[in-house]
Amino acid sequence: MTTWLNMSLQDGASPIMEQLVFFHDHVLMIMLMITTTVSYMMITLIRNKQTSRFMLEGQMIETTWTIAPAMILVFIAMPSLRLLYLMDEVHNPSLTLKAVGHQWYWSYEYSDFTKLEFDSYMIPQEEQQESTFRLLDTDNRIVLPMNSPIRMIVTAADVLHSWTIPSLGVKTDATPGRLNQTSFSISRPGILYGQCSEICGANHSFMPITIESVPAKYFINWVSK
């Protein structure tokens, strides 16, 4: 989860999120280079007092500032397309989890198991313990195995919601009457937090999401219980 005075992205808990952080830094460096170059040229033009009545056109410079932005867009587009391909659906998922958004809580169904479903409500402030986080912890956590491809199916029962886990790089809209699908793989054990990222009503900010990532054997024991 994010920490105080953190100006960067959260630490990636999935391979996709790590690649998204690398892509963010890649584009940020290109933007820094463009900003530096343009600023230098503008300052040079402002301070330059020389004039020439014979310079009516400059084909070389016009060709350069047409080709250079095109090449920069290629350097941005190629990693972006690669990420979009990697974020596509998983063809052989180890587990399928269905999330249904309600006003204002989440319901979860483990589609691969019979009668394994529950509702997840935010823990009220008066019932919180010292080890829990305000507005982020839930009474029933999602338990998922780490290092396993997970297929996520998201929908809503009333209004628009959005199932979002920043550290996984996952943000999927929950639309009534529609099943949206995404996939992810958790690379480390721990507890991951998220919230509804769609303005869905008065209690929109009280729809937290809590995922507990555990090794596969602990997940099997949890399912059997």
PDB file of C-alpha atoms in Angstrom:
ATOM      1  CA  MET A   1       0.000   0.000   0.000  1.00  0.00           C
ATOM      2  CA  THR A   2       1.047   3.617  -0.332  1.00  0.00           C
ATOM      3  CA  THR A   3       2.852   5.391   2.505  1.00  0.00           C
ATOM      4  CA  TRP A   4       3.088   8.940   3.833  1.00  0.00           C
ATOM      5  CA  LEU A   5       4.655  11.522   1.506  1.00  0.00           C
ATOM      6  CA  ASN A   6       5.116   8.940  -1.228  1.00  0.00           C
ATOM      7  CA  MET A   7       5.400  10.790  -4.551  1.00  0.00           C
ATOM      8  CA  SER A   8       5.951   7.695  -6.695  1.00  0.00           C
ATOM      9  CA  LEU A   9       3.858   4.659  -7.609  1.00  0.00           C
ATOM     10  CA  GLN A  10       3.296   1.800  -5.202  1.00  0.00           C
ATOM     11  CA  ASP A  11       5.693  -1.126  -5.229  1.00  0.00           C
ATOM     12  CA  GLY A  12       4.533  -3.638  -7.809  1.00  0.00           C
ATOM     13  CA  ALA A  13       3.083  -6.871  -6.435  1.00  0.00           C
ATOM     14  CA  SER A  14       2.672  -8.440  -9.882  1.00  0.00           C
ATOM     15  CA  PRO A  15       4.870  -8.709 -12.984  1.00  0.00           C
ATOM     16  CA  ILE A  16       2.452  -6.481 -14.922  1.00  0.00           C
ATOM     17  CA  MET A  17       2.653  -3.693 -12.331  1.00  0.00           C
ATOM     18  CA  GLU A  18       6.449  -3.864 -12.353  1.00  0.00           C
ATOM     19  CA  GLN A  19       6.397  -3.447 -16.139  1.00  0.00           C
ATOM     20  CA  LEU A  20       3.945  -0.548 -15.797  1.00  0.00           C
ATOM     21  CA  VAL A  21       6.336   1.184 -13.382  1.00  0.00           C
ATOM     22  CA  PHE A  22       9.225   0.663 -15.830  1.00  0.00           C
ATOM     23  CA  PHE A  23       7.104   2.057 -18.672  1.00  0.00           C
ATOM     24  CA  HIS A  24       6.162   5.066 -16.543  1.00  0.00           C
ATOM     25  CA  ASP A  25       9.845   5.806 -15.870  1.00  0.00           C
ATOM     26  CA  HIS A  26      10.660   5.268 -19.554  1.00  0.00           C
ATOM     27  CA  VAL A  27       8.072   7.810 -20.735  1.00  0.00           C
ATOM     28  CA  LEU A  28       9.020  10.225 -17.948  1.00  0.00           C
ATOM     29  CA  MET A  29      12.649  10.210 -19.108  1.00  0.00           C
ATOM     30  CA  ILE A  30      11.568  10.930 -22.703  1.00  0.00           C
ATOM     31  CA  MET A  31       9.411  13.818 -21.476  1.00  0.00           C
ATOM     32  CA  LEU A  32      12.357  15.184 -19.490  1.00  0.00           C
ATOM     33  CA  MET A  33      14.567  15.091 -22.581  1.00  0.00           C
ATOM     34  CA  ILE A  34      11.922  16.871 -24.685  1.00  0.00           C
ATOM     35  CA  THR A  35      11.322  19.518 -22.012  1.00  0.00           C
ATOM     36  CA  THR A  36      15.050  20.174 -21.642  1.00  0.00           C
ATOM     37  CA  THR A  37      15.616  20.464 -25.398  1.00  0.00           C
ATOM     38  CA  VAL A  38      12.635  22.745 -26.031  1.00  0.00           C
ATOM     39  CA  SER A  39      13.508  24.952 -23.045  1.00  0.00           C
ATOM     40  CA  TYR A  40      17.095  25.324 -24.272  1.00  0.00           C
ATOM     41  CA  MET A  41      15.930  26.261 -27.779  1.00  0.00           C
ATOM     42  CA  MET A  42      13.404  28.808 -26.481  1.00  0.00           C
ATOM     43  CA  ILE A  43      15.967  30.462 -24.185  1.00  0.00           C
ATOM     44  CA  THR A  44      18.477  30.556 -27.042  1.00  0.00           C
ATOM     45  CA  LEU A  45      15.951  32.185 -29.385  1.00  0.00           C
ATOM     46  CA  ILE A  46      14.966  34.766 -26.786  1.00  0.00           C
ATOM     47  CA  ARG A  47      18.572  35.743 -26.042  1.00  0.00           C
ATOM     48  CA  ASN A  48      19.725  35.643 -29.685  1.00  0.00           C
ATOM     49  CA  LYS A  49      19.751  39.109 -31.287  1.00  0.00           C
ATOM     50  CA  GLN A  50      21.019  38.070 -34.716  1.00  0.00           C
ATOM     51  CA  THR A  51      18.722  38.373 -37.729  1.00  0.00           C
ATOM     52  CA  SER A  52      19.058  37.313 -41.367  1.00  0.00           C
ATOM     53  CA  ARG A  53      16.866  38.571 -44.218  1.00  0.00           C
ATOM     54  CA  PHE A  54      18.054  35.672 -46.443  1.00  0.00           C
ATOM     55  CA  MET A  55      16.713  32.850 -44.203  1.00  0.00           C
ATOM     56  CA  LEU A  56      13.236  32.434 -45.689  1.00  0.00           C
ATOM     57  CA  GLU A  57      13.049  28.621 -45.349  1.00  0.00           C
ATOM     58  CA  GLY A  58      14.951  25.750 -43.779  1.00  0.00           C
ATOM     59  CA  GLN A  59      14.132  22.400 -45.320  1.00  0.00           C
ATOM     60  CA  MET A  60      16.657  20.507 -43.198  1.00  0.00           C
ATOM     61  CA  ILE A  61      15.325  21.738 -39.864  1.00  0.00           C
ATOM     62  CA  GLU A  62      11.719  21.209 -40.992  1.00  0.00           C
ATOM     63  CA  THR A  63      12.541  17.622 -41.966  1.00  0.00           C
ATOM     64  CA  THR A  64      14.298  17.073 -38.650  1.00  0.00           C
ATOM     65  CA  TRP A  65      11.464  18.332 -36.445  1.00  0.00           C
ATOM     66  CA  THR A  66       9.012  16.187 -38.407  1.00  0.00           C
ATOM     67  CA  ILE A  67      10.985  12.932 -38.190  1.00  0.00           C
ATOM     68  CA  ALA A  68      12.169  13.357 -34.599  1.00  0.00           C
ATOM     69  CA  PRO A  69       8.666  13.406 -32.996  1.00  0.00           C
ATOM     70  CA  ALA A  70       7.685  10.396 -35.100  1.00  0.00           C
ATOM     71  CA  MET A  71      10.686   8.450 -33.798  1.00  0.00           C
ATOM     72  CA  ILE A  72       9.875   9.499 -30.231  1.00  0.00           C
ATOM     73  CA  LEU A  73       6.309   8.217 -30.640  1.00  0.00           C
ATOM     74  CA  VAL A  74       7.691   4.884 -31.868  1.00  0.00           C
ATOM     75  CA  PHE A  75       9.858   4.578 -28.732  1.00  0.00           C
ATOM     76  CA  ILE A  76       6.737   5.176 -26.632  1.00  0.00           C
ATOM     77  CA  ALA A  77       4.319   3.035 -28.664  1.00  0.00           C
ATOM     78  CA  MET A  78       6.384  -0.165 -28.823  1.00  0.00           C
ATOM     79  CA  PRO A  79       6.619  -0.754 -25.032  1.00  0.00           C
ATOM     80  CA  SER A  80       2.986   0.326 -24.679  1.00  0.00           C
ATOM     81  CA  LEU A  81       1.767  -2.233 -27.226  1.00  0.00           C
ATOM     82  CA  ARG A  82       3.889  -4.898 -25.569  1.00  0.00           C
ATOM     83  CA  LEU A  83       2.267  -4.128 -22.213  1.00  0.00           C
ATOM     84  CA  LEU A  84      -1.215  -4.234 -23.716  1.00  0.00           C
ATOM     85  CA  TYR A  85      -0.435  -7.686 -25.114  1.00  0.00           C
ATOM     86  CA  LEU A  86       0.859  -8.900 -21.731  1.00  0.00           C
ATOM     87  CA  MET A  87      -2.235  -7.553 -19.966  1.00  0.00           C
ATOM     88  CA  ASP A  88      -4.535  -9.522 -22.251  1.00  0.00           C
ATOM     89  CA  GLU A  89      -6.613 -12.412 -20.930  1.00  0.00           C
ATOM     90  CA  VAL A  90      -5.053 -15.602 -19.585  1.00  0.00           C
ATOM     91  CA  HIS A  91      -5.964 -18.666 -21.600  1.00  0.00           C
ATOM     92  CA  ASN A  92      -5.209 -21.220 -18.862  1.00  0.00           C
ATOM     93  CA  PRO A  93      -5.961 -19.563 -15.497  1.00  0.00           C
ATOM     94  CA  SER A  94      -5.402 -21.493 -12.288  1.00  0.00           C
ATOM     95  CA  LEU A  95      -8.347 -19.809 -10.582  1.00  0.00           C
ATOM     96  CA  THR A  96     -11.382 -17.725 -11.498  1.00  0.00           C
ATOM     97  CA  LEU A  97     -12.737 -15.124  -9.097  1.00  0.00           C
ATOM     98  CA  LYS A  98     -15.944 -13.196  -9.673  1.00  0.00           C
ATOM     99  CA  ALA A  99     -16.542  -9.825  -8.002  1.00  0.00           C
ATOM    100  CA  VAL A 100     -19.990  -8.217  -7.861  1.00  0.00           C
ATOM    101  CA  GLY A 101     -20.270  -4.581  -6.817  1.00  0.00           C
ATOM    102  CA  HIS A 102     -23.166  -3.488  -4.609  1.00  0.00           C
ATOM    103  CA  GLN A 103     -24.048  -0.236  -2.871  1.00  0.00           C
ATOM    104  CA  TRP A 104     -21.726  -0.231  -0.992  1.00  0.00           C
ATOM    105  CA  TYR A 105     -19.871  -3.522  -0.586  1.00  0.00           C
ATOM    106  CA  TRP A 106     -18.380  -6.286  -2.709  1.00  0.00           C
ATOM    107  CA  SER A 107     -19.515  -9.878  -3.156  1.00  0.00           C
ATOM    108  CA  TYR A 108     -17.085 -12.574  -4.263  1.00  0.00           C
ATOM    109  CA  GLU A 109     -17.595 -15.970  -5.818  1.00  0.00           C
ATOM    110  CA  TYR A 110     -14.908 -18.597  -6.374  1.00  0.00           C
ATOM    111  CA  SER A 111     -16.299 -20.058  -9.574  1.00  0.00           C
ATOM    112  CA  ASP A 112     -14.080 -23.171  -9.483  1.00  0.00           C
ATOM    113  CA  PHE A 113     -15.534 -24.296  -6.152  1.00  0.00           C
ATOM    114  CA  THR A 114     -19.103 -24.982  -5.095  1.00  0.00           C
ATOM    115  CA  LYS A 115     -20.739 -22.806  -2.457  1.00  0.00           C
ATOM    116  CA  LEU A 116     -17.661 -20.654  -1.888  1.00  0.00           C
ATOM    117  CA  GLU A 117     -18.933 -17.092  -1.867  1.00  0.00           C
ATOM    118  CA  PHE A 118     -19.120 -14.276   0.656  1.00  0.00           C
ATOM    119  CA  ASP A 119     -19.749 -10.552   1.089  1.00  0.00           C
ATOM    120  CA  SER A 120     -16.948  -8.162   1.998  1.00  0.00           C
ATOM    121  CA  TYR A 121     -17.818  -5.091   4.084  1.00  0.00           C
ATOM    122  CA  MET A 122     -15.550  -2.381   5.406  1.00  0.00           C
ATOM    123  CA  ILE A 123     -14.726  -2.746   9.103  1.00  0.00           C
ATOM    124  CA  PRO A 124     -16.436   0.117  11.003  1.00  0.00           C
ATOM    125  CA  GLN A 125     -14.111   2.542  12.729  1.00  0.00           C
ATOM    126  CA  GLU A 126     -15.403   1.684  16.192  1.00  0.00           C
ATOM    127  CA  GLU A 127     -14.625  -2.015  15.616  1.00  0.00           C
ATOM    128  CA  GLN A 128     -11.116  -1.558  14.273  1.00  0.00           C
ATOM    129  CA  GLN A 129      -8.020  -2.907  15.987  1.00  0.00           C
ATOM    130  CA  GLU A 130      -4.556  -1.398  16.165  1.00  0.00           C
ATOM    131  CA  SER A 131      -3.310  -3.690  13.392  1.00  0.00           C
ATOM    132  CA  THR A 132      -6.012  -2.700  10.883  1.00  0.00           C
ATOM    133  CA  PHE A 133      -6.057   0.253   8.511  1.00  0.00           C
ATOM    134  CA  ARG A 134      -8.854   2.797   8.572  1.00  0.00           C
ATOM    135  CA  LEU A 135     -11.186   2.663   5.514  1.00  0.00           C
ATOM    136  CA  LEU A 136      -9.115  -0.125   3.950  1.00  0.00           C
ATOM    137  CA  ASP A 137      -9.645  -3.340   5.926  1.00  0.00           C
ATOM    138  CA  THR A 138     -12.645  -5.613   5.386  1.00  0.00           C
ATOM    139  CA  ASP A 139     -14.341  -8.247   7.491  1.00  0.00           C
ATOM    140  CA  ASN A 140     -13.806 -10.935   4.823  1.00  0.00           C
ATOM    141  CA  ARG A 141     -10.571 -10.844   2.845  1.00  0.00           C
ATOM    142  CA  ILE A 142     -10.051 -12.331  -0.586  1.00  0.00           C
ATOM    143  CA  VAL A 143      -7.554 -15.185  -0.272  1.00  0.00           C
ATOM    144  CA  LEU A 144      -5.600 -15.934  -3.451  1.00  0.00           C
ATOM    145  CA  PRO A 145      -2.573 -18.121  -4.193  1.00  0.00           C
ATOM    146  CA  MET A 146       0.618 -16.370  -5.196  1.00  0.00           C
ATOM    147  CA  ASN A 147       2.509 -17.123  -8.434  1.00  0.00           C
ATOM    148  CA  SER A 148      -0.690 -18.366 -10.063  1.00  0.00           C
ATOM    149  CA  PRO A 149      -2.534 -16.799 -13.029  1.00  0.00           C
ATOM    150  CA  ILE A 150      -5.867 -15.485 -11.766  1.00  0.00           C
ATOM    151  CA  ARG A 151      -8.819 -14.653 -13.999  1.00  0.00           C
ATOM    152  CA  MET A 152     -10.984 -11.884 -12.577  1.00  0.00           C
ATOM    153  CA  ILE A 153     -14.599 -11.388 -13.667  1.00  0.00           C
ATOM    154  CA  VAL A 154     -16.180  -8.126 -12.515  1.00  0.00           C
ATOM    155  CA  THR A 155     -19.796  -6.971 -12.697  1.00  0.00           C
ATOM    156  CA  ALA A 156     -22.251  -4.878 -10.679  1.00  0.00           C
ATOM    157  CA  ALA A 157     -25.736  -5.411  -9.329  1.00  0.00           C
ATOM    158  CA  ASP A 158     -26.958  -1.802  -9.182  1.00  0.00           C
ATOM    159  CA  VAL A 159     -24.744   1.068 -10.400  1.00  0.00           C
ATOM    160  CA  LEU A 160     -21.273   1.503 -11.892  1.00  0.00           C
ATOM    161  CA  HIS A 161     -18.351   0.459  -9.689  1.00  0.00           C
ATOM    162  CA  SER A 162     -14.662  -0.103 -10.342  1.00  0.00           C
ATOM    163  CA  TRP A 163     -12.565  -2.937  -8.886  1.00  0.00           C
ATOM    164  CA  THR A 164      -9.084  -1.493  -8.393  1.00  0.00           C
ATOM    165  CA  ILE A 165      -5.862  -2.775  -6.825  1.00  0.00           C
ATOM    166  CA  PRO A 166      -3.074  -0.232  -7.500  1.00  0.00           C
ATOM    167  CA  SER A 167      -0.172  -2.512  -6.505  1.00  0.00           C
ATOM    168  CA  LEU A 168      -1.371  -5.134  -9.011  1.00  0.00           C
ATOM    169  CA  GLY A 169      -1.959  -2.682 -11.842  1.00  0.00           C
ATOM    170  CA  VAL A 170      -5.601  -3.793 -12.053  1.00  0.00           C
ATOM    171  CA  LYS A 171      -8.555  -1.449 -12.614  1.00  0.00           C
ATOM    172  CA  THR A 172     -11.728  -2.932 -14.086  1.00  0.00           C
ATOM    173  CA  ASP A 173     -15.121  -1.267 -14.314  1.00  0.00           C
ATOM    174  CA  ALA A 174     -18.068  -3.108 -12.805  1.00  0.00           C
ATOM    175  CA  THR A 175     -21.022  -2.484 -15.117  1.00  0.00           C
ATOM    176  CA  PRO A 176     -24.560  -3.812 -14.444  1.00  0.00           C
ATOM    177  CA  GLY A 177     -25.536  -6.455 -16.989  1.00  0.00           C
ATOM    178  CA  ARG A 178     -21.985  -6.862 -18.293  1.00  0.00           C
ATOM    179  CA  LEU A 179     -19.083  -9.147 -17.369  1.00  0.00           C
ATOM    180  CA  ASN A 180     -15.693  -7.470 -17.632  1.00  0.00           C
ATOM    181  CA  GLN A 181     -12.626  -9.647 -17.456  1.00  0.00           C
ATOM    182  CA  THR A 182      -9.045  -9.051 -16.412  1.00  0.00           C
ATOM    183  CA  SER A 183      -6.149 -11.182 -15.233  1.00  0.00           C
ATOM    184  CA  PHE A 184      -3.180 -10.888 -12.908  1.00  0.00           C
ATOM    185  CA  SER A 185      -0.610 -12.905 -10.994  1.00  0.00           C
ATOM    186  CA  ILE A 186       0.592 -11.994  -7.507  1.00  0.00           C
ATOM    187  CA  SER A 187       4.344 -12.346  -7.186  1.00  0.00           C
ATOM    188  CA  ARG A 188       4.759 -12.113  -3.410  1.00  0.00           C
ATOM    189  CA  PRO A 189       2.835 -12.935  -0.235  1.00  0.00           C
ATOM    190  CA  GLY A 190       1.183 -10.195   1.762  1.00  0.00           C
ATOM    191  CA  ILE A 191      -1.962  -8.098   2.068  1.00  0.00           C
ATOM    192  CA  LEU A 192      -2.939  -5.837  -0.818  1.00  0.00           C
ATOM    193  CA  TYR A 193      -5.438  -2.999  -0.548  1.00  0.00           C
ATOM    194  CA  GLY A 194      -7.656  -1.241  -3.038  1.00  0.00           C
ATOM    195  CA  GLN A 195     -10.889   0.730  -3.257  1.00  0.00           C
ATOM    196  CA  CYS A 196     -13.757   1.368  -5.633  1.00  0.00           C
ATOM    197  CA  SER A 197     -12.498   3.917  -8.164  1.00  0.00           C
ATOM    198  CA  GLU A 198     -15.875   4.901  -9.603  1.00  0.00           C
ATOM    199  CA  ILE A 199     -18.096   7.572  -8.058  1.00  0.00           C
ATOM    200  CA  CYS A 200     -20.976   5.232  -7.299  1.00  0.00           C
ATOM    201  CA  GLY A 201     -22.916   7.166  -4.682  1.00  0.00           C
ATOM    202  CA  ALA A 202     -22.811   8.617  -1.188  1.00  0.00           C
ATOM    203  CA  ASN A 203     -20.731   5.807   0.332  1.00  0.00           C
ATOM    204  CA  HIS A 204     -18.422   5.434  -2.654  1.00  0.00           C
ATOM    205  CA  SER A 205     -15.322   5.896  -0.486  1.00  0.00           C
ATOM    206  CA  PHE A 206     -16.336   3.035   1.825  1.00  0.00           C
ATOM    207  CA  MET A 207     -15.937   0.109  -0.584  1.00  0.00           C
ATOM    208  CA  PRO A 208     -12.440  -1.196   0.204  1.00  0.00           C
ATOM    209  CA  ILE A 209     -10.882  -4.300  -1.333  1.00  0.00           C
ATOM    210  CA  THR A 210      -8.497  -6.483   0.655  1.00  0.00           C
ATOM    211  CA  ILE A 211      -6.532  -9.356  -0.902  1.00  0.00           C
ATOM    212  CA  GLU A 212      -4.475 -11.779   1.155  1.00  0.00           C
ATOM    213  CA  SER A 213      -1.811 -13.442  -0.981  1.00  0.00           C
ATOM    214  CA  VAL A 214      -0.668 -16.802   0.398  1.00  0.00           C
ATOM    215  CA  PRO A 215       1.291 -19.829  -0.880  1.00  0.00           C
ATOM    216  CA  ALA A 216      -0.701 -22.468  -2.732  1.00  0.00           C
ATOM    217  CA  LYS A 217      -0.761 -24.990   0.140  1.00  0.00           C
ATOM    218  CA  TYR A 218      -2.229 -22.415   2.541  1.00  0.00           C
ATOM    219  CA  PHE A 219      -4.852 -21.510  -0.053  1.00  0.00           C
ATOM    220  CA  ILE A 220      -5.840 -25.173  -0.390  1.00  0.00           C
ATOM    221  CA  ASN A 221      -6.183 -25.441   3.398  1.00  0.00           C
ATOM    222  CA  TRP A 222      -8.318 -22.277   3.448  1.00  0.00           C
ATOM    223  CA  VAL A 223     -10.601 -23.629   0.733  1.00  0.00           C
ATOM    224  CA  SER A 224     -10.993 -26.977   2.482  1.00  0.00           C
ATOM    225  CA  LYS A 225     -12.068 -25.235   5.687  1.00  0.00           C
TER     226      LYS A 225
END
